PDB file of C-alpha atoms in Angstrom:
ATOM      1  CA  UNK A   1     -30.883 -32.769 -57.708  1.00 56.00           C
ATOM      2  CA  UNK A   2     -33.563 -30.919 -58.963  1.00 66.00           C
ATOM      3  CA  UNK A   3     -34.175 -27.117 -58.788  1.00 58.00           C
ATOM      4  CA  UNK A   4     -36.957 -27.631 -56.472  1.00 61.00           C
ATOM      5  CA  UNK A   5     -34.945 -29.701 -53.909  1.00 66.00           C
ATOM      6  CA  UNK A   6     -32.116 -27.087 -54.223  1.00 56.00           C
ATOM      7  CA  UNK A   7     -34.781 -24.214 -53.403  1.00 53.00           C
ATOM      8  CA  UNK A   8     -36.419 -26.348 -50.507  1.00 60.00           C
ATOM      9  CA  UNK A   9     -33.014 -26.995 -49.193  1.00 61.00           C
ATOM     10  CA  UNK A  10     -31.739 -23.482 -49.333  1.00 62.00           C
ATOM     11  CA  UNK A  11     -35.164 -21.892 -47.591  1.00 68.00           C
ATOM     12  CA  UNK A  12     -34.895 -24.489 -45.345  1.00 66.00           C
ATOM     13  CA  UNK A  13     -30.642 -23.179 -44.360  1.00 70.00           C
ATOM     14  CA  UNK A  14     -32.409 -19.478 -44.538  1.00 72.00           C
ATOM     15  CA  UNK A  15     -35.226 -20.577 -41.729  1.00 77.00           C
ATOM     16  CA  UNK A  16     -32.559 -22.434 -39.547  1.00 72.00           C
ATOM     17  CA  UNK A  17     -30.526 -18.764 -39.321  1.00 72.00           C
ATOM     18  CA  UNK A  18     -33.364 -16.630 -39.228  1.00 73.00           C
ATOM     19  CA  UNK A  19     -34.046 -18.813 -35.919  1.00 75.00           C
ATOM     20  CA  UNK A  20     -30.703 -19.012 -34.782  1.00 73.00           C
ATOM     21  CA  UNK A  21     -30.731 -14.487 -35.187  1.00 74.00           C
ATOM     22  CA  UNK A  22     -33.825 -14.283 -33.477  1.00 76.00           C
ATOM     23  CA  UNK A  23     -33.146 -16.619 -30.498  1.00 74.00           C
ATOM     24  CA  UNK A  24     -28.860 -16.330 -29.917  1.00 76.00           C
ATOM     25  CA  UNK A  25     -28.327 -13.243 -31.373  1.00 80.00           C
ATOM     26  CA  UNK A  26     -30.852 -11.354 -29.876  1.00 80.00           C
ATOM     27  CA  UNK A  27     -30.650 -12.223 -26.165  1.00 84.00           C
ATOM     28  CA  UNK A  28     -26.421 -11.734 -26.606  1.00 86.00           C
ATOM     29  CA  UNK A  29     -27.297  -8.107 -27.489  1.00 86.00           C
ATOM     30  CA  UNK A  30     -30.110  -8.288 -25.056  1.00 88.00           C
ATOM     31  CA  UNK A  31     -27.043  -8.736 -22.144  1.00 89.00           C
ATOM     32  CA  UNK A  32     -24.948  -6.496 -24.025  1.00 90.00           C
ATOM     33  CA  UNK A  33     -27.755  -3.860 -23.197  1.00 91.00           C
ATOM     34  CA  UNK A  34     -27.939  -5.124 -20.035  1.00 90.00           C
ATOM     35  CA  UNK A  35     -24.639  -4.908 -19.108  1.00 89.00           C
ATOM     36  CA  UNK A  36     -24.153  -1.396 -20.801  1.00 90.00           C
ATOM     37  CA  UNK A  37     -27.031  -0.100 -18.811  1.00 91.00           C
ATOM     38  CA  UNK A  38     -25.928  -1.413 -15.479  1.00 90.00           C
ATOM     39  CA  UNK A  39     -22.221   0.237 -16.052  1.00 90.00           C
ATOM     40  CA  UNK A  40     -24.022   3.180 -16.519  1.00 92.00           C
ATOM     41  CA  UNK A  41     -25.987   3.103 -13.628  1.00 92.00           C
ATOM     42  CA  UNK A  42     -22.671   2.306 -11.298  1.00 92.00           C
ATOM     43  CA  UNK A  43     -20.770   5.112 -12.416  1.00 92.00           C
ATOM     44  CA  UNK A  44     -23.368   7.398 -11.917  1.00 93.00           C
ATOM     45  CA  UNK A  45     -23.849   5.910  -8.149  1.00 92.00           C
ATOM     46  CA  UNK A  46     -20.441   5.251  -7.370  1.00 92.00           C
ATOM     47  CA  UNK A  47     -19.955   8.995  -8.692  1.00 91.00           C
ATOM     48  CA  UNK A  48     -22.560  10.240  -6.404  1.00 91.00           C
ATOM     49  CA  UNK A  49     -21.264   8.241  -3.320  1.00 91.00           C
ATOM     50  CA  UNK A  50     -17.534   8.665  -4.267  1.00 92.00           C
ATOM     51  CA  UNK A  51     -18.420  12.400  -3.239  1.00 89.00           C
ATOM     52  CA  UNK A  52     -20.511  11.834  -0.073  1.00 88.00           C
ATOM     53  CA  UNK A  53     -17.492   9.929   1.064  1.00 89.00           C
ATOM     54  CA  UNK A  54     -14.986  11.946   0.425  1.00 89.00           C
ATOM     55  CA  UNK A  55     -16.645  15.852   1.635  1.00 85.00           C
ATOM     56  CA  UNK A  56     -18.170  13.718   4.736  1.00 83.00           C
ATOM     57  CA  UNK A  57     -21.644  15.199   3.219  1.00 75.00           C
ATOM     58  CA  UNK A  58     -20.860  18.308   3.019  1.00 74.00           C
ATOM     59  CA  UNK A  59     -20.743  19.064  -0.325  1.00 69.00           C
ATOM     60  CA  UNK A  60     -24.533  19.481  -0.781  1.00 66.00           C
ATOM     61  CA  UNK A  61     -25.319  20.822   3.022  1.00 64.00           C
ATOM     62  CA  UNK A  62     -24.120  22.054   5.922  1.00 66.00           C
ATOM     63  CA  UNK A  63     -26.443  19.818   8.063  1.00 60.00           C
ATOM     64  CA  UNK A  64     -25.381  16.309   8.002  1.00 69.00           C
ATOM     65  CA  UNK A  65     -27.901  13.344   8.621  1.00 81.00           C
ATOM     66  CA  UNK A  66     -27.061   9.896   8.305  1.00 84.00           C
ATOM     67  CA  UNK A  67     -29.811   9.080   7.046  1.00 85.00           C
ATOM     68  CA  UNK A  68     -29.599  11.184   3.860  1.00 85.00           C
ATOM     69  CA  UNK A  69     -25.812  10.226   3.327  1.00 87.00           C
ATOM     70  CA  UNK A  70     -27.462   6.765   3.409  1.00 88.00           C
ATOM     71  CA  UNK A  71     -30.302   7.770   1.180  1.00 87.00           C
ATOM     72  CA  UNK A  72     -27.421   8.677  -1.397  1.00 86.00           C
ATOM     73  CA  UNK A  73     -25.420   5.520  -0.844  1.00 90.00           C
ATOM     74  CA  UNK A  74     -28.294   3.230  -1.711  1.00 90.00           C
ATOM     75  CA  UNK A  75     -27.697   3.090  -5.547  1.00 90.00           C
ATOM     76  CA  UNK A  76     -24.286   2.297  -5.052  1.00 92.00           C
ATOM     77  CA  UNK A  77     -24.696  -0.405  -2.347  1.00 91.00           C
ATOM     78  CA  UNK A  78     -27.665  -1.819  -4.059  1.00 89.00           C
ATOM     79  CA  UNK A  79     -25.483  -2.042  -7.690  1.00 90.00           C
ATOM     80  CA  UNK A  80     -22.085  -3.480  -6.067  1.00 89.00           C
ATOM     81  CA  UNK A  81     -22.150  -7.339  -6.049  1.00 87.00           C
ATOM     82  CA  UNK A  82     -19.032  -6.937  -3.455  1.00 90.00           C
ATOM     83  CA  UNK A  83     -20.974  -7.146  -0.144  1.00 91.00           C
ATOM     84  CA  UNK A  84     -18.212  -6.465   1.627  1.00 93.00           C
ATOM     85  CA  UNK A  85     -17.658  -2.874  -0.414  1.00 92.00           C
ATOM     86  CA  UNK A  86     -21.472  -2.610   0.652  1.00 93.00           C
ATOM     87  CA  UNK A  87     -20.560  -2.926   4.032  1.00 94.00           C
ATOM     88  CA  UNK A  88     -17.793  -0.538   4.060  1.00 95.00           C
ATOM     89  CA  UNK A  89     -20.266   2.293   3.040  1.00 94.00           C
ATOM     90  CA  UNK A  90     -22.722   1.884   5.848  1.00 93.00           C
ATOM     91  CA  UNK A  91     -20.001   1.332   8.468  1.00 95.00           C
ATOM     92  CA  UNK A  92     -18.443   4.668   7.318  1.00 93.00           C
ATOM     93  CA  UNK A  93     -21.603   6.397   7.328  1.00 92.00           C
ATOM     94  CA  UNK A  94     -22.418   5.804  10.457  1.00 93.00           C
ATOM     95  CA  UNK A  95     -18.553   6.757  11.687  1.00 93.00           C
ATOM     96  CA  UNK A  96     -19.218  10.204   9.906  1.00 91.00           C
ATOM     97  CA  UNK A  97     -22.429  10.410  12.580  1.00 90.00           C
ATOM     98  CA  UNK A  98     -20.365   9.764  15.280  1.00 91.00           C
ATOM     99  CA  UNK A  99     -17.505  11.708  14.498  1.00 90.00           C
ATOM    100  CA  UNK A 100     -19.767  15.025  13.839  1.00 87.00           C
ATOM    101  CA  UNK A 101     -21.523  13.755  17.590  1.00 88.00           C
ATOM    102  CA  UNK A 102     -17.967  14.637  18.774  1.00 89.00           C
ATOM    103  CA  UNK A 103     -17.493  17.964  17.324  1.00 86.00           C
ATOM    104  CA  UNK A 104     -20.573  19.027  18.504  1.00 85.00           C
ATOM    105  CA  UNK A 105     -20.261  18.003  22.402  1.00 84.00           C
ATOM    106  CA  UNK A 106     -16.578  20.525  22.061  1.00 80.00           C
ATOM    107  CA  UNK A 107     -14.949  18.643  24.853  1.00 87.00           C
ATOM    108  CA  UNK A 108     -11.782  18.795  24.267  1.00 88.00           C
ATOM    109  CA  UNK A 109     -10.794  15.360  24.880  1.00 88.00           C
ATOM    110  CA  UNK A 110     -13.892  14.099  22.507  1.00 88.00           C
ATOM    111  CA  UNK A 111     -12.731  16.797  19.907  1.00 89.00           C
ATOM    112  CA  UNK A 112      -9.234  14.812  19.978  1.00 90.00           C
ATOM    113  CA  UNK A 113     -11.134  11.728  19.935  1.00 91.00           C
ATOM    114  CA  UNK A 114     -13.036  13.423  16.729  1.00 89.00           C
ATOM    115  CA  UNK A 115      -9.630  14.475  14.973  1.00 90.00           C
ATOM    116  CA  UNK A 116      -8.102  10.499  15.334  1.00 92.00           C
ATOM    117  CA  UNK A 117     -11.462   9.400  13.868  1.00 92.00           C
ATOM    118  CA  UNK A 118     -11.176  12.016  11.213  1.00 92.00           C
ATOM    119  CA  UNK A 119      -7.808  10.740   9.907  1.00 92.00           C
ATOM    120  CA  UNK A 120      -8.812   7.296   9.816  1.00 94.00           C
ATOM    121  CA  UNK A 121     -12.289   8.459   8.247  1.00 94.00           C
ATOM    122  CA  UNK A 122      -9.825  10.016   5.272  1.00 94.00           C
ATOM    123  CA  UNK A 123      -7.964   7.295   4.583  1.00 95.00           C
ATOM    124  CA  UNK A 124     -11.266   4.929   4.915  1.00 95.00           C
ATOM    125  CA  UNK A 125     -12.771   7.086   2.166  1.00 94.00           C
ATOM    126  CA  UNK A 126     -10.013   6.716  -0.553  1.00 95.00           C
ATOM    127  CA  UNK A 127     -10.000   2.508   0.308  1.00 95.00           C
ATOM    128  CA  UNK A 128     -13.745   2.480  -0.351  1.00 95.00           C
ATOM    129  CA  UNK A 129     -13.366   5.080  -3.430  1.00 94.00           C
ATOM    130  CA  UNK A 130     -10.387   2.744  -4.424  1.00 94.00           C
ATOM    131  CA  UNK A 131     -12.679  -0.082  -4.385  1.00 94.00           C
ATOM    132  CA  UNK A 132     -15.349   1.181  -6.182  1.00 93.00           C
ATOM    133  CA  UNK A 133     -13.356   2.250  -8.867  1.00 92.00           C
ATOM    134  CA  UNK A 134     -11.848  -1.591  -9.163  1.00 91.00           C
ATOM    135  CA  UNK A 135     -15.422  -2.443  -9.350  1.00 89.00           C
ATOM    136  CA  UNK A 136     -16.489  -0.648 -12.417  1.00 87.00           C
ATOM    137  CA  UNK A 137     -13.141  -1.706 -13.864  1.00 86.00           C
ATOM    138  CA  UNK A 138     -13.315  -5.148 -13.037  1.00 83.00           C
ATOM    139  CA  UNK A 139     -16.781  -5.062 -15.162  1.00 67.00           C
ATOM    140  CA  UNK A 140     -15.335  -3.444 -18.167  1.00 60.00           C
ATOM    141  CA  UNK A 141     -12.825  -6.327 -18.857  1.00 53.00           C
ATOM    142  CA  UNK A 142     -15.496  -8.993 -17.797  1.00 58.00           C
ATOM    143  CA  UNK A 143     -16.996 -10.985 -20.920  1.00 50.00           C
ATOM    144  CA  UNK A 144     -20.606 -11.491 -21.573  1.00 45.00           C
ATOM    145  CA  UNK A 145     -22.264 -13.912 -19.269  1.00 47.00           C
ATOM    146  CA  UNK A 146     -22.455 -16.900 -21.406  1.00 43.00           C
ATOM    147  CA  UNK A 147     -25.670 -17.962 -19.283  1.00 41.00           C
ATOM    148  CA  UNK A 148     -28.144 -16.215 -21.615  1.00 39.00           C
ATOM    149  CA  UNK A 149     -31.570 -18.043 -20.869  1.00 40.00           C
TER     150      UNK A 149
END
């Protein structure tokens, strides 16, 4: 073989890994990114929500709307790909609503009502801040998608 043929054949090996680098390497650190970014983003939401849930809102305010306890859960039920966990979040948000409707009528047999609800609004909050927890776990220890398109 001739030095010619053994230079053509070894530019030729150099193009085939330059083009395997640019089109397999790059999109598995692409998702790497990706996936790096999106933990990120859920512990910073599930952080955020973890303490909505667990001060009933009133960590930031002393008035408590549903609708901003909502406006905080949004990044967390938008990032969770549990719908179920999703679900949990709204359903205790609007418990939180109705348990601070019963505080404020001060009956005394709807404050009862409000301190049952409370209890099972506590333990309700530590499932849900349980679960979230398990969800940004349960990402760490997944492996890259091997779906890279």
């Amino acid at each position: 073989m001739g030095w010619i043929e053994l230079l053509g054949a070894a530019s030729v090996g150099a193009i085939v890994v330059k083009v395997l680098d640019i089109v397999w390497l790059n999109r598995l650190q692409y998702e790497q990114q990706r996936r790096t970014w999106l933990r990120d983003q859920r512990y910073k939401a599930y952080g955020e929500i973890s303490k909505e849930l667990i001060t009933f809102g009133l960590h930031l305010r002393n008035q408590i709307s549903p609708f901003e306890s909502f406006g905080i859960a949004t990044n967390a039920m938008l990032l969770t790909e549990n719908a179920e966990l999703s679900q949990q979040i709204g359903d205790f948000i609007v418990k939180v609503d109705r348990m601070n409707g019963l505080v404020e009528s001060g009956s005394e047999t709807q404050m009862l009502e409000a301190n049952m609800l409370y209890g099972e609004l506590m333990r309700e909050a530590r499932i849900i801040i349980r679960e979230l927890g398990n969800d940004l776990r349960s990402e760490e220890t997944q492996p890259v998608r091997r779906h890279l398109s």
